[in-house]
JSON list of C-alpha atoms in Angstrom, two decimals:
[
{"chain": "O", "resi": 235, "resn": "UNK", "atom": "CA", "xyz": [57.99, 95.97, 63.64]},
{"chain": "O", "resi": 236, "resn": "UNK", "atom": "CA", "xyz": [58.52, 99.12, 65.02]},
{"chain": "O", "resi": 237, "resn": "UNK", "atom": "CA", "xyz": [59.76, 101.32, 62.30]},
{"chain": "O", "resi": 238, "resn": "UNK", "atom": "CA", "xyz": [63.59, 102.18, 62.14]},
{"chain": "O", "resi": 239, "resn": "UNK", "atom": "CA", "xyz": [64.76, 105.27, 63.96]},
{"chain": "O", "resi": 240, "resn": "UNK", "atom": "CA", "xyz": [65.22, 108.45, 62.07]},
{"chain": "O", "resi": 241, "resn": "UNK", "atom": "CA", "xyz": [67.91, 111.08, 62.44]},
{"chain": "O", "resi": 242, "resn": "UNK", "atom": "CA", "xyz": [67.15, 114.09, 64.74]},
{"chain": "O", "resi": 243, "resn": "UNK", "atom": "CA", "xyz": [69.15, 116.60, 65.56]},
{"chain": "O", "resi": 244, "resn": "UNK", "atom": "CA", "xyz": [69.26, 119.17, 68.63]},
{"chain": "O", "resi": 245, "resn": "UNK", "atom": "CA", "xyz": [71.09, 121.87, 70.65]},
{"chain": "O", "resi": 246, "resn": "UNK", "atom": "CA", "xyz": [71.91, 122.76, 74.56]},
{"chain": "O", "resi": 247, "resn": "UNK", "atom": "CA", "xyz": [73.11, 126.14, 75.49]},
{"chain": "O", "resi": 248, "resn": "UNK", "atom": "CA", "xyz": [74.23, 128.03, 78.57]},
{"chain": "O", "resi": 249, "resn": "UNK", "atom": "CA", "xyz": [75.48, 131.09, 79.74]},
{"chain": "O", "resi": 250, "resn": "UNK", "atom": "CA", "xyz": [74.79, 134.11, 77.82]},
{"chain": "O", "resi": 251, "resn": "UNK", "atom": "CA", "xyz": [75.20, 135.16, 74.42]},
{"chain": "O", "resi": 252, "resn": "UNK", "atom": "CA", "xyz": [78.68, 137.05, 75.58]},
{"chain": "O", "resi": 253, "resn": "UNK", "atom": "CA", "xyz": [79.83, 134.16, 77.46]},
{"chain": "O", "resi": 254, "resn": "UNK", "atom": "CA", "xyz": [77.84, 130.95, 75.66]},
{"chain": "O", "resi": 255, "resn": "UNK", "atom": "CA", "xyz": [78.74, 126.93, 75.45]},
{"chain": "O", "resi": 256, "resn": "UNK", "atom": "CA", "xyz": [76.59, 125.43, 73.17]},
{"chain": "O", "resi": 257, "resn": "UNK", "atom": "CA", "xyz": [76.69, 121.62, 72.56]},
{"chain": "O", "resi": 258, "resn": "UNK", "atom": "CA", "xyz": [74.86, 119.92, 69.52]},
{"chain": "O", "resi": 259, "resn": "UNK", "atom": "CA", "xyz": [73.29, 116.60, 69.34]},
{"chain": "O", "resi": 260, "resn": "UNK", "atom": "CA", "xyz": [73.01, 114.38, 66.76]},
{"chain": "O", "resi": 261, "resn": "UNK", "atom": "CA", "xyz": [71.39, 111.05, 66.86]},
{"chain": "O", "resi": 262, "resn": "UNK", "atom": "CA", "xyz": [71.60, 108.86, 63.38]},
{"chain": "O", "resi": 263, "resn": "UNK", "atom": "CA", "xyz": [69.14, 106.89, 62.48]},
{"chain": "O", "resi": 264, "resn": "UNK", "atom": "CA", "xyz": [69.40, 102.76, 62.97]},
{"chain": "O", "resi": 265, "resn": "UNK", "atom": "CA", "xyz": [70.14, 102.20, 59.24]},
{"chain": "O", "resi": 266, "resn": "UNK", "atom": "CA", "xyz": [73.36, 104.31, 58.99]},
{"chain": "O", "resi": 267, "resn": "UNK", "atom": "CA", "xyz": [74.33, 103.31, 62.80]},
{"chain": "O", "resi": 268, "resn": "UNK", "atom": "CA", "xyz": [77.98, 102.17, 62.80]},
{"chain": "O", "resi": 269, "resn": "UNK", "atom": "CA", "xyz": [78.59, 102.52, 59.20]},
{"chain": "O", "resi": 270, "resn": "UNK", "atom": "CA", "xyz": [81.58, 104.44, 58.04]},
{"chain": "O", "resi": 271, "resn": "UNK", "atom": "CA", "xyz": [80.74, 108.09, 57.38]},
{"chain": "O", "resi": 272, "resn": "UNK", "atom": "CA", "xyz": [80.85, 111.62, 58.08]},
{"chain": "O", "resi": 273, "resn": "UNK", "atom": "CA", "xyz": [79.97, 114.08, 61.34]},
{"chain": "O", "resi": 274, "resn": "UNK", "atom": "CA", "xyz": [79.73, 117.61, 59.89]},
{"chain": "O", "resi": 275, "resn": "UNK", "atom": "CA", "xyz": [79.50, 120.86, 62.22]},
{"chain": "O", "resi": 276, "resn": "UNK", "atom": "CA", "xyz": [78.71, 123.91, 60.61]},
{"chain": "O", "resi": 277, "resn": "UNK", "atom": "CA", "xyz": [77.92, 127.91, 61.69]},
{"chain": "O", "resi": 278, "resn": "UNK", "atom": "CA", "xyz": [76.11, 130.15, 59.10]},
{"chain": "O", "resi": 279, "resn": "UNK", "atom": "CA", "xyz": [76.20, 133.69, 59.34]},
{"chain": "O", "resi": 280, "resn": "UNK", "atom": "CA", "xyz": [75.69, 136.64, 57.06]},
{"chain": "O", "resi": 281, "resn": "UNK", "atom": "CA", "xyz": [75.81, 134.83, 54.11]},
{"chain": "O", "resi": 282, "resn": "UNK", "atom": "CA", "xyz": [79.11, 132.78, 55.04]},
{"chain": "O", "resi": 283, "resn": "UNK", "atom": "CA", "xyz": [79.68, 129.22, 56.09]},
{"chain": "O", "resi": 284, "resn": "UNK", "atom": "CA", "xyz": [81.42, 127.94, 59.27]},
{"chain": "O", "resi": 285, "resn": "UNK", "atom": "CA", "xyz": [82.90, 124.79, 59.44]},
{"chain": "O", "resi": 286, "resn": "UNK", "atom": "CA", "xyz": [84.73, 122.97, 62.22]},
{"chain": "O", "resi": 287, "resn": "UNK", "atom": "CA", "xyz": [87.18, 120.13, 61.22]},
{"chain": "O", "resi": 288, "resn": "UNK", "atom": "CA", "xyz": [87.38, 118.62, 64.61]},
{"chain": "O", "resi": 289, "resn": "UNK", "atom": "CA", "xyz": [90.34, 121.09, 65.46]},
{"chain": "O", "resi": 290, "resn": "UNK", "atom": "CA", "xyz": [88.46, 124.25, 65.13]},
{"chain": "O", "resi": 291, "resn": "UNK", "atom": "CA", "xyz": [86.72, 126.48, 63.21]},
{"chain": "O", "resi": 292, "resn": "UNK", "atom": "CA", "xyz": [87.16, 127.94, 59.77]},
{"chain": "O", "resi": 293, "resn": "UNK", "atom": "CA", "xyz": [85.76, 130.03, 56.62]},
{"chain": "O", "resi": 294, "resn": "UNK", "atom": "CA", "xyz": [84.40, 127.58, 54.23]},
{"chain": "O", "resi": 295, "resn": "UNK", "atom": "CA", "xyz": [84.50, 128.92, 50.43]},
{"chain": "O", "resi": 296, "resn": "UNK", "atom": "CA", "xyz": [84.40, 125.95, 48.47]},
{"chain": "O", "resi": 297, "resn": "UNK", "atom": "CA", "xyz": [85.05, 122.08, 47.63]},
{"chain": "O", "resi": 298, "resn": "UNK", "atom": "CA", "xyz": [84.41, 119.34, 49.90]},
{"chain": "O", "resi": 299, "resn": "UNK", "atom": "CA", "xyz": [83.23, 119.97, 53.23]},
{"chain": "O", "resi": 300, "resn": "UNK", "atom": "CA", "xyz": [85.77, 119.77, 56.04]},
{"chain": "O", "resi": 301, "resn": "UNK", "atom": "CA", "xyz": [84.54, 116.51, 58.35]},
{"chain": "O", "resi": 302, "resn": "UNK", "atom": "CA", "xyz": [84.20, 117.29, 62.05]},
{"chain": "O", "resi": 303, "resn": "UNK", "atom": "CA", "xyz": [84.80, 113.38, 62.61]},
{"chain": "O", "resi": 304, "resn": "UNK", "atom": "CA", "xyz": [84.85, 110.43, 60.11]},
{"chain": "O", "resi": 305, "resn": "UNK", "atom": "CA", "xyz": [84.52, 106.42, 60.84]},
{"chain": "O", "resi": 306, "resn": "UNK", "atom": "CA", "xyz": [81.76, 104.36, 62.45]},
{"chain": "O", "resi": 307, "resn": "UNK", "atom": "CA", "xyz": [78.80, 106.49, 62.88]},
{"chain": "O", "resi": 308, "resn": "UNK", "atom": "CA", "xyz": [77.04, 106.80, 66.14]},
{"chain": "O", "resi": 309, "resn": "UNK", "atom": "CA", "xyz": [74.41, 109.16, 68.34]},
{"chain": "O", "resi": 310, "resn": "UNK", "atom": "CA", "xyz": [76.81, 112.01, 69.98]},
{"chain": "O", "resi": 311, "resn": "UNK", "atom": "CA", "xyz": [76.87, 115.61, 71.27]},
{"chain": "O", "resi": 312, "resn": "UNK", "atom": "CA", "xyz": [79.60, 117.69, 69.92]},
{"chain": "O", "resi": 313, "resn": "UNK", "atom": "CA", "xyz": [80.67, 120.78, 72.02]},
{"chain": "O", "resi": 314, "resn": "UNK", "atom": "CA", "xyz": [80.76, 123.56, 69.58]},
{"chain": "O", "resi": 315, "resn": "UNK", "atom": "CA", "xyz": [81.64, 125.94, 71.65]},
{"chain": "O", "resi": 316, "resn": "UNK", "atom": "CA", "xyz": [82.91, 126.86, 75.38]},
{"chain": "O", "resi": 317, "resn": "UNK", "atom": "CA", "xyz": [82.06, 129.96, 77.57]},
{"chain": "O", "resi": 318, "resn": "UNK", "atom": "CA", "xyz": [82.51, 132.53, 74.16]},
{"chain": "O", "resi": 319, "resn": "UNK", "atom": "CA", "xyz": [81.33, 135.55, 73.29]},
{"chain": "O", "resi": 320, "resn": "UNK", "atom": "CA", "xyz": [79.09, 135.01, 70.57]},
{"chain": "O", "resi": 321, "resn": "UNK", "atom": "CA", "xyz": [77.30, 138.70, 70.71]},
{"chain": "O", "resi": 322, "resn": "UNK", "atom": "CA", "xyz": [79.25, 139.84, 67.52]},
{"chain": "O", "resi": 323, "resn": "UNK", "atom": "CA", "xyz": [77.27, 136.69, 65.83]},
{"chain": "O", "resi": 324, "resn": "UNK", "atom": "CA", "xyz": [73.54, 137.44, 66.62]},
{"chain": "O", "resi": 325, "resn": "UNK", "atom": "CA", "xyz": [71.74, 135.79, 64.00]},
{"chain": "O", "resi": 326, "resn": "UNK", "atom": "CA", "xyz": [74.19, 133.54, 63.36]},
{"chain": "O", "resi": 327, "resn": "UNK", "atom": "CA", "xyz": [72.96, 129.56, 62.96]},
{"chain": "O", "resi": 328, "resn": "UNK", "atom": "CA", "xyz": [74.42, 126.31, 64.04]},
{"chain": "O", "resi": 329, "resn": "UNK", "atom": "CA", "xyz": [73.78, 123.36, 62.03]},
{"chain": "O", "resi": 330, "resn": "UNK", "atom": "CA", "xyz": [74.88, 119.58, 62.72]},
{"chain": "O", "resi": 331, "resn": "UNK", "atom": "CA", "xyz": [74.32, 116.52, 60.56]},
{"chain": "O", "resi": 332, "resn": "UNK", "atom": "CA", "xyz": [76.37, 113.03, 59.01]},
{"chain": "O", "resi": 333, "resn": "UNK", "atom": "CA", "xyz": [76.27, 110.85, 56.36]},
{"chain": "O", "resi": 334, "resn": "UNK", "atom": "CA", "xyz": [77.23, 107.93, 54.57]},
{"chain": "O", "resi": 335, "resn": "UNK", "atom": "CA", "xyz": [78.80, 110.38, 52.52]},
{"chain": "O", "resi": 336, "resn": "UNK", "atom": "CA", "xyz": [78.39, 114.36, 51.55]},
{"chain": "O", "resi": 337, "resn": "UNK", "atom": "CA", "xyz": [76.51, 113.75, 48.95]},
{"chain": "O", "resi": 338, "resn": "UNK", "atom": "CA", "xyz": [74.20, 111.00, 51.04]},
{"chain": "O", "resi": 339, "resn": "UNK", "atom": "CA", "xyz": [73.77, 113.73, 54.02]},
{"chain": "O", "resi": 340, "resn": "UNK", "atom": "CA", "xyz": [72.56, 116.73, 51.89]},
{"chain": "O", "resi": 341, "resn": "UNK", "atom": "CA", "xyz": [70.25, 114.75, 49.66]},
{"chain": "O", "resi": 342, "resn": "UNK", "atom": "CA", "xyz": [68.67, 112.86, 52.94]},
{"chain": "O", "resi": 343, "resn": "UNK", "atom": "CA", "xyz": [68.46, 115.58, 55.01]},
{"chain": "O", "resi": 344, "resn": "UNK", "atom": "CA", "xyz": [70.39, 114.30, 57.53]},
{"chain": "O", "resi": 345, "resn": "UNK", "atom": "CA", "xyz": [71.11, 117.70, 58.72]},
{"chain": "O", "resi": 346, "resn": "UNK", "atom": "CA", "xyz": [69.56, 120.02, 60.31]},
{"chain": "O", "resi": 347, "resn": "UNK", "atom": "CA", "xyz": [69.85, 123.73, 62.01]},
{"chain": "O", "resi": 348, "resn": "UNK", "atom": "CA", "xyz": [69.70, 123.21, 65.63]},
{"chain": "O", "resi": 349, "resn": "UNK", "atom": "CA", "xyz": [70.78, 126.96, 67.74]},
{"chain": "O", "resi": 350, "resn": "UNK", "atom": "CA", "xyz": [69.89, 130.52, 66.44]},
{"chain": "O", "resi": 351, "resn": "UNK", "atom": "CA", "xyz": [72.14, 132.79, 68.29]},
{"chain": "O", "resi": 352, "resn": "UNK", "atom": "CA", "xyz": [70.30, 135.75, 69.91]},
{"chain": "O", "resi": 353, "resn": "UNK", "atom": "CA", "xyz": [71.26, 138.73, 71.44]},
{"chain": "O", "resi": 354, "resn": "UNK", "atom": "CA", "xyz": [71.39, 138.82, 75.36]},
{"chain": "O", "resi": 355, "resn": "UNK", "atom": "CA", "xyz": [68.53, 141.16, 76.64]},
{"chain": "O", "resi": 356, "resn": "UNK", "atom": "CA", "xyz": [69.15, 140.86, 80.38]},
{"chain": "O", "resi": 357, "resn": "UNK", "atom": "CA", "xyz": [72.01, 142.47, 82.32]},
{"chain": "O", "resi": 358, "resn": "UNK", "atom": "CA", "xyz": [73.68, 140.94, 84.99]},
{"chain": "O", "resi": 359, "resn": "UNK", "atom": "CA", "xyz": [72.88, 141.59, 88.63]},
{"chain": "O", "resi": 360, "resn": "UNK", "atom": "CA", "xyz": [74.57, 141.65, 91.81]},
{"chain": "O", "resi": 361, "resn": "UNK", "atom": "CA", "xyz": [74.04, 138.00, 93.26]},
{"chain": "O", "resi": 362, "resn": "UNK", "atom": "CA", "xyz": [76.08, 138.11, 96.24]},
{"chain": "O", "resi": 363, "resn": "UNK", "atom": "CA", "xyz": [77.96, 140.67, 98.37]},
{"chain": "O", "resi": 364, "resn": "UNK", "atom": "CA", "xyz": [80.86, 139.96, 101.04]},
{"chain": "O", "resi": 365, "resn": "UNK", "atom": "CA", "xyz": [79.11, 142.52, 103.23]},
{"chain": "O", "resi": 366, "resn": "UNK", "atom": "CA", "xyz": [75.36, 142.75, 103.99]},
{"chain": "O", "resi": 367, "resn": "UNK", "atom": "CA", "xyz": [73.35, 145.77, 102.73]},
{"chain": "O", "resi": 368, "resn": "UNK", "atom": "CA", "xyz": [73.19, 148.17, 105.74]},
{"chain": "O", "resi": 369, "resn": "UNK", "atom": "CA", "xyz": [75.70, 146.78, 107.52]},
{"chain": "O", "resi": 370, "resn": "UNK", "atom": "CA", "xyz": [77.21, 148.97, 110.45]},
{"chain": "O", "resi": 371, "resn": "UNK", "atom": "CA", "xyz": [80.46, 149.21, 111.78]},
{"chain": "O", "resi": 372, "resn": "UNK", "atom": "CA", "xyz": [82.35, 148.21, 108.81]},
{"chain": "O", "resi": 373, "resn": "UNK", "atom": "CA", "xyz": [86.19, 149.23, 109.11]},
{"chain": "O", "resi": 374, "resn": "UNK", "atom": "CA", "xyz": [86.88, 151.94, 106.75]},
{"chain": "O", "resi": 375, "resn": "UNK", "atom": "CA", "xyz": [89.60, 149.75, 105.25]},
{"chain": "O", "resi": 376, "resn": "UNK", "atom": "CA", "xyz": [87.23, 146.91, 104.37]},
{"chain": "O", "resi": 377, "resn": "UNK", "atom": "CA", "xyz": [87.33, 145.00, 101.18]},
{"chain": "O", "resi": 378, "resn": "UNK", "atom": "CA", "xyz": [83.79, 145.49, 99.54]},
{"chain": "O", "resi": 379, "resn": "UNK", "atom": "CA", "xyz": [83.72, 142.26, 97.41]},
{"chain": "O", "resi": 380, "resn": "UNK", "atom": "CA", "xyz": [80.43, 141.61, 95.14]},
{"chain": "O", "resi": 381, "resn": "UNK", "atom": "CA", "xyz": [79.46, 138.67, 93.17]},
{"chain": "O", "resi": 382, "resn": "UNK", "atom": "CA", "xyz": [77.49, 139.23, 89.84]},
{"chain": "O", "resi": 383, "resn": "UNK", "atom": "CA", "xyz": [74.72, 136.54, 88.37]},
{"chain": "O", "resi": 384, "resn": "UNK", "atom": "CA", "xyz": [77.00, 136.24, 84.75]},
{"chain": "O", "resi": 385, "resn": "UNK", "atom": "CA", "xyz": [80.77, 136.76, 83.95]},
{"chain": "O", "resi": 386, "resn": "UNK", "atom": "CA", "xyz": [81.72, 140.39, 82.86]},
{"chain": "O", "resi": 387, "resn": "UNK", "atom": "CA", "xyz": [83.59, 141.77, 80.19]},
{"chain": "O", "resi": 388, "resn": "UNK", "atom": "CA", "xyz": [86.65, 142.95, 82.81]},
{"chain": "O", "resi": 389, "resn": "UNK", "atom": "CA", "xyz": [87.41, 146.09, 79.87]},
{"chain": "O", "resi": 390, "resn": "UNK", "atom": "CA", "xyz": [83.99, 147.07, 81.45]},
{"chain": "O", "resi": 391, "resn": "UNK", "atom": "CA", "xyz": [84.36, 147.04, 85.17]},
{"chain": "O", "resi": 392, "resn": "UNK", "atom": "CA", "xyz": [85.74, 150.42, 85.92]},
{"chain": "O", "resi": 393, "resn": "UNK", "atom": "CA", "xyz": [85.33, 153.01, 88.56]},
{"chain": "O", "resi": 394, "resn": "UNK", "atom": "CA", "xyz": [83.36, 155.00, 85.68]},
{"chain": "O", "resi": 395, "resn": "UNK", "atom": "CA", "xyz": [80.37, 151.91, 85.81]},
{"chain": "O", "resi": 396, "resn": "UNK", "atom": "CA", "xyz": [80.86, 150.58, 88.95]},
{"chain": "O", "resi": 397, "resn": "UNK", "atom": "CA", "xyz": [79.78, 152.91, 92.15]},
{"chain": "O", "resi": 398, "resn": "UNK", "atom": "CA", "xyz": [80.00, 151.95, 95.73]},
{"chain": "O", "resi": 399, "resn": "UNK", "atom": "CA", "xyz": [77.51, 154.27, 97.08]},
{"chain": "O", "resi": 400, "resn": "UNK", "atom": "CA", "xyz": [76.98, 155.68, 101.17]},
{"chain": "O", "resi": 401, "resn": "UNK", "atom": "CA", "xyz": [73.65, 156.85, 100.99]},
{"chain": "O", "resi": 402, "resn": "UNK", "atom": "CA", "xyz": [73.64, 159.24, 97.48]},
{"chain": "O", "resi": 403, "resn": "UNK", "atom": "CA", "xyz": [76.98, 160.10, 97.64]},
{"chain": "O", "resi": 404, "resn": "UNK", "atom": "CA", "xyz": [79.89, 157.88, 95.91]},
{"chain": "O", "resi": 405, "resn": "UNK", "atom": "CA", "xyz": [82.48, 155.92, 98.33]},
{"chain": "O", "resi": 406, "resn": "UNK", "atom": "CA", "xyz": [85.96, 157.03, 96.47]},
{"chain": "O", "resi": 407, "resn": "UNK", "atom": "CA", "xyz": [88.12, 153.71, 95.78]},
{"chain": "O", "resi": 408, "resn": "UNK", "atom": "CA", "xyz": [89.38, 151.58, 93.08]},
{"chain": "O", "resi": 409, "resn": "UNK", "atom": "CA", "xyz": [87.79, 148.62, 91.23]},
{"chain": "O", "resi": 410, "resn": "UNK", "atom": "CA", "xyz": [88.99, 145.63, 90.13]},
{"chain": "O", "resi": 411, "resn": "UNK", "atom": "CA", "xyz": [87.61, 142.36, 88.86]},
{"chain": "O", "resi": 412, "resn": "UNK", "atom": "CA", "xyz": [88.24, 138.68, 89.23]},
{"chain": "O", "resi": 413, "resn": "UNK", "atom": "CA", "xyz": [85.90, 135.82, 88.30]},
{"chain": "O", "resi": 414, "resn": "UNK", "atom": "CA", "xyz": [82.34, 136.45, 88.32]}
]
């Protein structure tokens, strides 16, 4: 006979640290599937725990662990954050777990750290433009559009940080930001 499936835990991330979507996946053991229990989602950063009770994140101080969900246990994927700037919590760790009781989950290792927030070391690039580089015969009042490879912080997109050049000379104008 095959051994019963043991719990497993993982995470998937998309985007960059300053615009991250992060999901945690837990696979309950065959022995626990369908049993009544609790699912937990936690984040640890600089000696502080934050737990998600299914409605949002809150700092954990003491007492019973807030549960993400309660009821029949089943394998699931939980979206921890969507399009969220986590650059201020680099080094923080996402945990996911479950248990028939809080003590069962902790004592029997039915949890795992599944993701560590890392610094984004790659900067954005221009991925598309509305006017080709080197184009000629472009009207003087044409709006120049550039699409970036990742979402930008709109507060940082200014005439001081974005420059349009004609050769080596800056072209005067205004800068605005929408989308990417």
